[in-house]
Coordinates of C-alpha atoms in Angstrom, one line a residue:
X935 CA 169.0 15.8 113.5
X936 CA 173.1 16.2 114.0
X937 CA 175.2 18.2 111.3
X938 CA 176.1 14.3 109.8
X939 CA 172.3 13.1 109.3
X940 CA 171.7 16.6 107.3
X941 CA 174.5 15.9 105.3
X942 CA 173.8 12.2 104.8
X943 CA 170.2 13.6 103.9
X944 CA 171.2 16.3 102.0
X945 CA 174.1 13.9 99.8
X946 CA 171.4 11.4 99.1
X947 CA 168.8 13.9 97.2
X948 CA 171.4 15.4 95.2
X949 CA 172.9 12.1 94.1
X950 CA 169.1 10.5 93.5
X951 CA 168.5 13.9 91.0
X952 CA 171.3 13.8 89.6
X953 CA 170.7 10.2 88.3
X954 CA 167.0 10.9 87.7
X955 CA 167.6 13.4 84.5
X956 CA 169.3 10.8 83.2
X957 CA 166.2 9.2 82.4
X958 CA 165.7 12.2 79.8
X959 CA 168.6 10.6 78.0
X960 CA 166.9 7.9 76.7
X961 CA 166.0 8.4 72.9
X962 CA 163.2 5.9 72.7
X963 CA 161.4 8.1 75.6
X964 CA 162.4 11.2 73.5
X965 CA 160.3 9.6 70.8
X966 CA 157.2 9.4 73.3
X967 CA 157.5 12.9 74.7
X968 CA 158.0 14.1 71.2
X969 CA 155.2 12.6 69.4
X970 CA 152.9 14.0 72.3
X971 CA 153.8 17.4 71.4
X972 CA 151.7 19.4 68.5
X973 CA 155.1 20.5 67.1
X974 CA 153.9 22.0 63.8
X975 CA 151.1 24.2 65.2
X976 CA 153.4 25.3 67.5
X977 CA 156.2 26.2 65.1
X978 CA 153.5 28.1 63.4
X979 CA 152.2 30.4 66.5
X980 CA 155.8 31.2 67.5
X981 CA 156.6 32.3 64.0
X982 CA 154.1 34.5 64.1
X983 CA 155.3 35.9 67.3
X984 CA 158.4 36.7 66.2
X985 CA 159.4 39.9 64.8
X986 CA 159.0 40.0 60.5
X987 CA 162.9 40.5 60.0
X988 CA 163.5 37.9 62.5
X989 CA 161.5 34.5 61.6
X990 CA 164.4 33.2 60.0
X991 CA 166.9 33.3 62.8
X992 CA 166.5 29.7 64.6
X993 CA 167.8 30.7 67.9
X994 CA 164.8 33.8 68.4
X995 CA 162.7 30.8 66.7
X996 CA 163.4 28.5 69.6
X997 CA 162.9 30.6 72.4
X998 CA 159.2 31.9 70.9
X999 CA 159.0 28.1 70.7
X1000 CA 159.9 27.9 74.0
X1001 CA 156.9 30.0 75.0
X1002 CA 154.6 28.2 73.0
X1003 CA 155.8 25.0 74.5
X1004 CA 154.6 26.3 78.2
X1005 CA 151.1 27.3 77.5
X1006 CA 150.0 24.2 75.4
X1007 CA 151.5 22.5 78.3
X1008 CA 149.6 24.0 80.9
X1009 CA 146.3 24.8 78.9
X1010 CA 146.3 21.6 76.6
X1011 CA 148.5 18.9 78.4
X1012 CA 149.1 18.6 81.7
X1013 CA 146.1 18.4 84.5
X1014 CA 146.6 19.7 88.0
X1015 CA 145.5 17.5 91.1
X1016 CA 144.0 19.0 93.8
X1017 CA 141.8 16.2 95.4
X1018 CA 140.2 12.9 94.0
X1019 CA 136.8 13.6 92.4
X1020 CA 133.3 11.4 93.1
X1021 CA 132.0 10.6 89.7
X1022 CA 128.8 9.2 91.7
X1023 CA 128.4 12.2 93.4
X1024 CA 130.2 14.6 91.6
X1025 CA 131.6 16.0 94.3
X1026 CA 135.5 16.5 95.8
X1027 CA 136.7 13.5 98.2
X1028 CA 138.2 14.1 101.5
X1029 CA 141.9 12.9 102.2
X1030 CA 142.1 9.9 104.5
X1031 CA 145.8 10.1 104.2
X1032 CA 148.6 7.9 103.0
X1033 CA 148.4 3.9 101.1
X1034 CA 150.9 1.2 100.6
X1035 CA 151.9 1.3 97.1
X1036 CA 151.0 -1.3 95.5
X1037 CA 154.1 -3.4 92.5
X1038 CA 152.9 -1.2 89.7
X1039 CA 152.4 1.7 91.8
X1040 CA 156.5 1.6 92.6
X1041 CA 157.9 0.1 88.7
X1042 CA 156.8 3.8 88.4
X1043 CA 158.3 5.7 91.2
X1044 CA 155.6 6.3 93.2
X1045 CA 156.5 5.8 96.6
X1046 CA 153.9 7.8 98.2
X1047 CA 150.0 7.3 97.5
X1048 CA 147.5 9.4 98.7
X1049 CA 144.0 7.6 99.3
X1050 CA 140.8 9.5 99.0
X1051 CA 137.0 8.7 100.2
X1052 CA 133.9 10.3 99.5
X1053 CA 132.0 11.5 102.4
X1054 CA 128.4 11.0 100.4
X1055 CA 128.1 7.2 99.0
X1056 CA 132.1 6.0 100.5
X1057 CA 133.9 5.2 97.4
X1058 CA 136.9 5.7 97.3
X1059 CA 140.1 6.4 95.1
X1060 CA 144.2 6.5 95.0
X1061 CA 146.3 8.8 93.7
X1062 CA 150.0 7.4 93.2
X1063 CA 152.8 10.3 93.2
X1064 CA 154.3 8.7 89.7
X1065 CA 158.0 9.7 89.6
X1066 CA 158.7 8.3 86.3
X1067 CA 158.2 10.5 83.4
X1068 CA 157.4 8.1 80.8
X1069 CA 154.2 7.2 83.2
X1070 CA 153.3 10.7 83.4
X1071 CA 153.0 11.6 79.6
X1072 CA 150.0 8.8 80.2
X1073 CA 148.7 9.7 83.2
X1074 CA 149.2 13.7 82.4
X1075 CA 148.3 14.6 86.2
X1076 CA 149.7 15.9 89.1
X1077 CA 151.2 18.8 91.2
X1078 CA 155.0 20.1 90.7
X1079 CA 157.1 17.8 90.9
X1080 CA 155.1 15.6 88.1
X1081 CA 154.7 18.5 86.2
X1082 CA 158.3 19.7 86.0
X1083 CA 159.6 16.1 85.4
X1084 CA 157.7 15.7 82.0
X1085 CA 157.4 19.2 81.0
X1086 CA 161.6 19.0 81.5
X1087 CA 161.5 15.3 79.4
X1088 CA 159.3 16.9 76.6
X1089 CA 161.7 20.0 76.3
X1090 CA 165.0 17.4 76.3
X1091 CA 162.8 15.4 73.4
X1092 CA 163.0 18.8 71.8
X1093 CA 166.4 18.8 71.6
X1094 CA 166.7 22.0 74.1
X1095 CA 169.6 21.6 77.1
X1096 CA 167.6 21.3 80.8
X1097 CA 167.7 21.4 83.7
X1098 CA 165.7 20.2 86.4
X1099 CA 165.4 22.0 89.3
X1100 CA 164.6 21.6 92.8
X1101 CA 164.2 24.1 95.6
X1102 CA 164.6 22.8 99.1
X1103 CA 161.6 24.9 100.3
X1104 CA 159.2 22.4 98.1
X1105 CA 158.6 23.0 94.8
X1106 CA 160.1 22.1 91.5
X1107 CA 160.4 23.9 88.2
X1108 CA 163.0 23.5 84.9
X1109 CA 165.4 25.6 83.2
X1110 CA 166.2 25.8 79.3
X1111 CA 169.3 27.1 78.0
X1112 CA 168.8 30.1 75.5
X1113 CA 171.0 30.0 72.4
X1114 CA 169.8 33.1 71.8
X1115 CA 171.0 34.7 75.1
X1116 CA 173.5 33.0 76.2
X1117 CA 172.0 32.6 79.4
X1118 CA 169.7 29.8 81.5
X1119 CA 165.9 31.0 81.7
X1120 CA 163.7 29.8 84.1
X1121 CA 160.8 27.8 83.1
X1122 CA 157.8 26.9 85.3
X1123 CA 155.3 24.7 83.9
X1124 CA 152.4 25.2 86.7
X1125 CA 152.9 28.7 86.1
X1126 CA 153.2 29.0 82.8
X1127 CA 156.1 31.1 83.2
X1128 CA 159.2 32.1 81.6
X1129 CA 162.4 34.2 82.7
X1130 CA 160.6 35.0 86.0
X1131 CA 163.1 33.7 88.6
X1132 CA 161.8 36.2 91.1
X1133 CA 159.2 35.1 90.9
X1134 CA 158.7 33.0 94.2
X1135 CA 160.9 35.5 96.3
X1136 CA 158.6 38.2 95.4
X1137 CA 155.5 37.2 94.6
X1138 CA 154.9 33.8 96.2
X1139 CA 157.1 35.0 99.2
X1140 CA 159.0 31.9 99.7
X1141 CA 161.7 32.1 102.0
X1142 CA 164.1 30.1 99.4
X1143 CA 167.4 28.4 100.8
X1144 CA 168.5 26.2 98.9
X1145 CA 167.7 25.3 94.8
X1146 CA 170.0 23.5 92.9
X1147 CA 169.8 22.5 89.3
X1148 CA 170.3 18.7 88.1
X1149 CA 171.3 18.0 83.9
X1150 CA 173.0 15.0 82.4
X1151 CA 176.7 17.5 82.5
X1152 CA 176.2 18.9 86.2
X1153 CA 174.8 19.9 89.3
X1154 CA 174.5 23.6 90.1
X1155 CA 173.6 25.4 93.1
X1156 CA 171.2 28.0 91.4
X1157 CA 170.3 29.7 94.1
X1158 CA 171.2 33.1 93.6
X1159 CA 169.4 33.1 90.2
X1160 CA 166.0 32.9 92.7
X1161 CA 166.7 36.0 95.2
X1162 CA 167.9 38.9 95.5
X1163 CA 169.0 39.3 99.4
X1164 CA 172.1 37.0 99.4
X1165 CA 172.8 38.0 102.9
X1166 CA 169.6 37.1 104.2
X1167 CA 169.4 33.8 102.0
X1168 CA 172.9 33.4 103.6
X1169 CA 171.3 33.3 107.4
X1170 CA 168.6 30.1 106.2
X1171 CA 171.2 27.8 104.5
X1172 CA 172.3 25.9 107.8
X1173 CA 171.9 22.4 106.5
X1174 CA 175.3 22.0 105.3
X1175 CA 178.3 24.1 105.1
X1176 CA 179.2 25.7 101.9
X1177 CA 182.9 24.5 101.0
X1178 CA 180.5 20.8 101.7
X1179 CA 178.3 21.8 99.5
X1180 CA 180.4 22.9 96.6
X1181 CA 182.3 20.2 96.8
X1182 CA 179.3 17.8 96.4
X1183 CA 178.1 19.6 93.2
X1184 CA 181.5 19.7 92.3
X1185 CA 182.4 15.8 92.4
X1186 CA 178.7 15.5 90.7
X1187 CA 179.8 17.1 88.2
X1188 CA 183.0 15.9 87.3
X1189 CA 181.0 12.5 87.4
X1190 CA 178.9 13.4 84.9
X1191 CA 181.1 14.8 82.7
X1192 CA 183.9 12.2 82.6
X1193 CA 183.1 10.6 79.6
X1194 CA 182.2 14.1 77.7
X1195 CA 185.0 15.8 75.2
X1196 CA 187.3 18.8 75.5
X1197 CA 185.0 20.8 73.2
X1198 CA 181.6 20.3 75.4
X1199 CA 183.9 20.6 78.7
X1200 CA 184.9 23.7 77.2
X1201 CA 181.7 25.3 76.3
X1202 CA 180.5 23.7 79.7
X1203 CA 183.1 25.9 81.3
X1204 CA 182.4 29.2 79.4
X1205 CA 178.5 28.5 80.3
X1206 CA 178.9 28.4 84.2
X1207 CA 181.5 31.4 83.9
X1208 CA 178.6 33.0 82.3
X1209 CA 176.5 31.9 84.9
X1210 CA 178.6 33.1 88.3
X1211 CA 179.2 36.6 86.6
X1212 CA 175.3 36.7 86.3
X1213 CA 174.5 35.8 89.6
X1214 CA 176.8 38.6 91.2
X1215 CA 174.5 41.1 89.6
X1216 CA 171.8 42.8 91.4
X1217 CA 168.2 41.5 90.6
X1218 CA 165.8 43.8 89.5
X1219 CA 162.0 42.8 89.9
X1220 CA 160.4 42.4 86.4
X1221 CA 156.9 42.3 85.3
X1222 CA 154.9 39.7 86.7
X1223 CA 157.5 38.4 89.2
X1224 CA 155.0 40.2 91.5
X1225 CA 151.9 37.6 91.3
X1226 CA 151.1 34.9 93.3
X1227 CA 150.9 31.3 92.7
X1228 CA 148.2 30.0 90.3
X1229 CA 148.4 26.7 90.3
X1230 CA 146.4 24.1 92.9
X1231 CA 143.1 25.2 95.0
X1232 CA 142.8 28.0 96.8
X1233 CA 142.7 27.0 99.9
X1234 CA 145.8 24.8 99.5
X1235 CA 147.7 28.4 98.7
X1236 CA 146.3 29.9 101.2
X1237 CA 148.0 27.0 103.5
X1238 CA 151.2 26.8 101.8
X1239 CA 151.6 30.9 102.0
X1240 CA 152.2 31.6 98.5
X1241 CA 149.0 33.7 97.3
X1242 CA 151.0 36.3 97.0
X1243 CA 152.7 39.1 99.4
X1244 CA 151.4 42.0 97.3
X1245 CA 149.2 42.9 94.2
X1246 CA 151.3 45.0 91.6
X1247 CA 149.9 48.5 91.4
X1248 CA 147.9 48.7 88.7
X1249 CA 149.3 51.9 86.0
X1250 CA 146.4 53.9 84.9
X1251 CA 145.5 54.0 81.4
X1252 CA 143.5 56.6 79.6
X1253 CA 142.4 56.5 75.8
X1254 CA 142.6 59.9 73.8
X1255 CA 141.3 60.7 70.2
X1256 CA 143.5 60.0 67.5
X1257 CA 144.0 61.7 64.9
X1258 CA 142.0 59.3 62.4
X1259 CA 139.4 59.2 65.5
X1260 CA 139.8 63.5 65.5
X1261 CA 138.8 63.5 61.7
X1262 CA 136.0 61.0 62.3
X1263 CA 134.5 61.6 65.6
X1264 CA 134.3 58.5 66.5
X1265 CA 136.6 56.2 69.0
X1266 CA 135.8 52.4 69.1
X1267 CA 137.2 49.8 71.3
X1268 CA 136.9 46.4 71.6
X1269 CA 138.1 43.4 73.7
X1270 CA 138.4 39.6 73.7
X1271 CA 139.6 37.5 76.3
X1272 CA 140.0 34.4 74.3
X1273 CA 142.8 36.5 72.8
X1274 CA 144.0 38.5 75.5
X1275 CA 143.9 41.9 72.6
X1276 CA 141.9 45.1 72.5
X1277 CA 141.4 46.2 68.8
X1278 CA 140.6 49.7 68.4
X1279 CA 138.1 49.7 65.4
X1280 CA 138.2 53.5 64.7
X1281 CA 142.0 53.8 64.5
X1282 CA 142.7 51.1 61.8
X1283 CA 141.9 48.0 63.8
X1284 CA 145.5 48.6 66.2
X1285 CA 145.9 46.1 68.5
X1286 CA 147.0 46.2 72.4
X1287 CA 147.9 43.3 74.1
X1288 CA 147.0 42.3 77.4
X1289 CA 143.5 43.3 79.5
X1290 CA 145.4 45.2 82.1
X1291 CA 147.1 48.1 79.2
X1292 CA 143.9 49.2 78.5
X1293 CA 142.1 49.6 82.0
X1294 CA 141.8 52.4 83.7
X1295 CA 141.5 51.0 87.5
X1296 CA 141.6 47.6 88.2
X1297 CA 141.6 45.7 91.5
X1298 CA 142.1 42.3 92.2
X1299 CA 141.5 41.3 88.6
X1300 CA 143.0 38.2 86.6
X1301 CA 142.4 36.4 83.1
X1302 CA 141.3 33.1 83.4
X1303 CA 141.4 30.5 81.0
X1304 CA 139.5 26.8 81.6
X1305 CA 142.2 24.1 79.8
X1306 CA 139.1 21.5 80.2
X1307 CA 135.7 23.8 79.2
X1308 CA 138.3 25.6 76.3
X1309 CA 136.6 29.3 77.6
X1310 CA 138.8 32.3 78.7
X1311 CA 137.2 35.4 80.4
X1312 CA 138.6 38.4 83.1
X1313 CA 137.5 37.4 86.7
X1314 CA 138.3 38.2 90.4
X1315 CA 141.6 37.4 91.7
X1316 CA 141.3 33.7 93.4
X1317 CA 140.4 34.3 97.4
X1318 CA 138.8 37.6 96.6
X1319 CA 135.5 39.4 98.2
X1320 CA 134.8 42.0 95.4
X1321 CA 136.5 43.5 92.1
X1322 CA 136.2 45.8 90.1
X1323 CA 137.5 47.0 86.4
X1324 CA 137.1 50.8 84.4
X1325 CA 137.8 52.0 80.8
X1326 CA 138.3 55.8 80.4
X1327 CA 138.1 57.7 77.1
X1328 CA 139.2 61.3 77.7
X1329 CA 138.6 64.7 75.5
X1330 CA 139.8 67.4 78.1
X1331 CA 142.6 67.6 76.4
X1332 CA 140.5 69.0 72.7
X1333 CA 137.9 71.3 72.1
X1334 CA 135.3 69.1 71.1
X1335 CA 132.9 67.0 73.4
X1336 CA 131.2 63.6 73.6
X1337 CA 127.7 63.3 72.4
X1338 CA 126.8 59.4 72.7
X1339 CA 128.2 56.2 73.5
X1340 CA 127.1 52.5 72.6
X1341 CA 128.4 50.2 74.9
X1342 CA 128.2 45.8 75.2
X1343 CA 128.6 44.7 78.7
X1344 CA 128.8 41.1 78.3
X1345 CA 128.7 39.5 81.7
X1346 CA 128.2 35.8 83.2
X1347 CA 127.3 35.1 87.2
X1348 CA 127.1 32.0 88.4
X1349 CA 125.3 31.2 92.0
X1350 CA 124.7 34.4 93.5
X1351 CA 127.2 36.2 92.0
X1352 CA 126.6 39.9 91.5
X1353 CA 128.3 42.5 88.1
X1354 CA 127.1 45.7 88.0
X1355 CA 128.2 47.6 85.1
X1356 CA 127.9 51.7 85.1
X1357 CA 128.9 54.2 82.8
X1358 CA 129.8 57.5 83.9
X1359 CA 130.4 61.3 82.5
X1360 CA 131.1 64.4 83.8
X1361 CA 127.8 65.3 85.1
X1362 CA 126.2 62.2 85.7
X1363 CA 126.4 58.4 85.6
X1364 CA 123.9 55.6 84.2
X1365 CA 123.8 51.8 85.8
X1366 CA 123.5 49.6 82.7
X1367 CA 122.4 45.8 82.5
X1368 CA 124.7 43.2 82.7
X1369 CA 124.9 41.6 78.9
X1370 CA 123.8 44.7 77.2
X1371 CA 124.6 45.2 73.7
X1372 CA 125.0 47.8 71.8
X1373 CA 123.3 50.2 74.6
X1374 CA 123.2 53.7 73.9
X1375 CA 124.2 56.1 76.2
X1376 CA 123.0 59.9 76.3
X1377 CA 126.2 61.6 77.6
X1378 CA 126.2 64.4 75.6
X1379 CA 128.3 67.7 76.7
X1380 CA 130.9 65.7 78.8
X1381 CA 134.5 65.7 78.0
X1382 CA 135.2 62.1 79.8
X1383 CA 133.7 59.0 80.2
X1384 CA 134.2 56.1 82.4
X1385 CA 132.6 52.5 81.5
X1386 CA 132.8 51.1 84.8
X1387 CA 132.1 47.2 86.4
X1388 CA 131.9 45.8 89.8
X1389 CA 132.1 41.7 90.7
X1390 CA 131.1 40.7 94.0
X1391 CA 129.8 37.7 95.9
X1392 CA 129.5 33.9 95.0
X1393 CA 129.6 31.1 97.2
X1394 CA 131.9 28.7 98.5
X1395 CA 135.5 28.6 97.8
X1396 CA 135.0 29.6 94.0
X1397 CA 133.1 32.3 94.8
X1398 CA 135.6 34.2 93.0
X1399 CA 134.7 32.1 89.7
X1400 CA 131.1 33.2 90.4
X1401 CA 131.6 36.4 88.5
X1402 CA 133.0 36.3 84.8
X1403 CA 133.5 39.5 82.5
X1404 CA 134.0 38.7 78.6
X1405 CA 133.5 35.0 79.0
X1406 CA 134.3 33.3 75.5
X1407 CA 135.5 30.2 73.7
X1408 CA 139.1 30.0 73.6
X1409 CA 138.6 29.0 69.8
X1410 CA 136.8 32.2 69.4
X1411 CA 139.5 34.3 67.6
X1412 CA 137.2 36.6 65.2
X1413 CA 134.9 37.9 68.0
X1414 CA 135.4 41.1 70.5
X1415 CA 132.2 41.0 72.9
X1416 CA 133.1 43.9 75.7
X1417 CA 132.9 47.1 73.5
X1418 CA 133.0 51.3 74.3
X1419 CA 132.3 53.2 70.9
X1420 CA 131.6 56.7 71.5
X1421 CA 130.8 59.9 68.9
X1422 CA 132.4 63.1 69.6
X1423 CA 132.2 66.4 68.0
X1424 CA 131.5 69.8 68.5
X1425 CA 127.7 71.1 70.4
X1426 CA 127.9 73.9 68.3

């Protein structure tokens, strides 16, 4: 293609984004997108995620809101489509490639149809790539680019400033301006994620070029935001030059902002002044930037490239004896995976977030939570062989010893899948059945323990489904099924 067709190609997908957001504009859609949102339960769950001397400060409000906004999406809202299903057979269909979209099929933007056929009984079924976002808060289906457009539509209904963003390499996510910060944050709907923008540089390990941002004041090249290496980001933008490209976004720009007034040109101004100091600063990896993608099949990933370039170490963590716990002589630990939380029973019922800070080892674990069965449970990572996942209570560090534990191992295989729970001291170790509860454990003398579980095998490609720890109703919010209590004291 010669340097004019890529800038004739390139010119013609900013200008057709940069009318699409438009669309957001319209206040009788706003109504739509707004009435499909559960806006007071919400409210309510980011209130109670914000700090106690901070639920009356709107801006911190918004942003918990914010968060709140991308999980009911992803777990309550939005479907993701891998493949047409057979309803006869109950079984995936096989792509027999592209359709001819039909009138209704284009009043709605989709230009593209996949059609599918079932290999079994021949039926067969269409999946039109919608492109308008009023369609989509119907249909509720689709990969990125549907997702971002009405996740970005719902979030303008909700009165926050968007963006919608588009990166060159093939995927599409939004951005929400924070009041709070002062800053844009990335927002990714698939994902589920917020203020990760490394995310796809570090843990999908996309080789980005170019991603530019579309609102109803401007168009943004973004780029920098999304990697750290300029200079090697630098070598892959050879589409267009960039004094071409800045002037595009630029006269965009100016376009859509020639009917705005001094006051929101000005605040436009101090925004994007804001934004180029920001991206001259060096990017620092944060927590789960690291992780692969999580949204679409498996194998799709696999194809794309984007499982991931490396697992994040996991950091060990031990449990030690309070001093309540010291007094008592007794530690007690629970966990619940509809919540995400440990609570630790002997200690006044403190509460730790998150599976991963308060294991021991783990490898190639994830918590996975089913939008359509409502369940939530800790399983292998997606594409992997074997698992495994270890609590440690330690006592080296007293003079006193343990004398019993009572462990629940609560465990679900599908198929052929294999867990193998084992709990170990420091003389000896003891294989325990899968779902035990309340087993007691003689491990009296040692001065550690180690409740230990393995996943392995499955068939097909969710094998890695095969093998569930802690599976549980997400509207289970009372009840902690995976649970280490030991006694402690002195043999004396």
């Amino acid at each position: 293609m010669s340097h004019s067709d890529l800038q004739i190609e390139f010119l013609h997908r900013l200008t057709i984004n940069s009318r699409h957001v438009l669309k957001y504009e319209n206040t009788q859609l706003q109504s739509k997108a707004k009435a499909c949102v559960p806006l007071s339960d919400l409210l309510a769950r980011a209130q109670q995620n914000c700090p106690s001397n901070s639920k009356s400060d709107s801006k911190i409000l918004r942003d918990a809101l914010l968060i709140e906004l991308l999980t009911w999406f992803k777990e309550s809202f939005f479907t993701w489509f891998d493949t047409a299903h057979c309803s006869t057979c109950n079984k995936s269909m096989q792509s027999v490639g592209s359709g001819v979209p039909s009138a209704d099929d284009l009043r709605y933007g989709a230009h593209r149809v996949e059609n599918f056929k079932c290999n079994l009984c021949s039926a067969t079924d269409r999946f039109p790539r919608y492109n308008d976002p009023e369609k989509l808060l119907q249909t509720r289906r689709g990969r990125c680019g549907e997702w971002a457009n009405c996740f970005t539509l719902i979030c303008r209904a909700l009165k926050y400033d968007v963006r919608y963003v588009l990166d060159w390499t093939d995927h599409v996510w939004t951005e929400v301006y924070s009041e709070r910060l002062n800053r844009w944050l990335h927002c990714d709907s698939c994902e589920a994620a917020c203020d990760k923008p490394l995310l796809y540089d570090v843990g999908w390990g996309k080789k980005l070029n170019y991603v530019i941002a579309f609102s109803k004041d401007e168009v943004q090249d973004v780029t920098w935001r999304y990697t750290r290496n300029h200079a090697e980001v630098i070598k892959r933008r050879n589409l267009v030059s960039e004094e071409w490209l800045l002037q595009q976004t630029n006269r965009l720009s100016r376009q859509l902002q020639s009917s705005v007034s001094d006051s929101q040109r000005e605040l436009m101004t101090l925004r994007l002044v804001g934004e180029l100091a920001e991206f001259l600063l060096p990017r620092k990896v944060k927590e789960g930037e690291e992780q692969g993608r999580t949204s679409g099949a498996v194998s799709w990933r696999q194809t794309r490239g984007e499982m991931g370039m490396f697992q994040q170490e996991h950091k060990p963590v031990i449990w030690t004896p309070s001093e309540a716990e010291m007094t008592n002589g007794e530690f007690c630990l629970e966990y619940s995976a509809s919540l995400d939380k440990y609570v630790r029973r002997s200690d006044g019922d403190s509460v730790t977030d998150k599976w991963s800070n308060g294991a021991y080892q783990a490898k190639s674990i994830f918590r996975k939570t089913e939008s359509d069965w409502k369940m939530a449970y800790l399983a292998r990572a997606e594409g992997s062989s074997e698992a495994c996942l270890s609590w440690k209570f330690d006592l080296s560090s007293t003079n006193l010893v343990i004398l019993q534990a009572t462990v629940s191992c609560p465990g679900t295989t599908y198929e052929d899948g294999e867990i193998c729970w084992k709990i170990c001291g420091s003389d000896h170790c003891q294989l325990l059945e899968n779902g035990c509860v309340d087993y007691e454990v003689d491990l009296s003398g040692s001065k550690w323990c180690v409740l230990s579980v393995e996943m392995s095998r499955g068939r097909g490609a969710n094998a890695w489904q095969h093998t569930q720890i802690a599976r549980q109703s997400t509207k289970e919010l009372d009840h902690f099924p995976l649970s280490l209590r030991i006694f402690f004291g002195s043999l004396d």
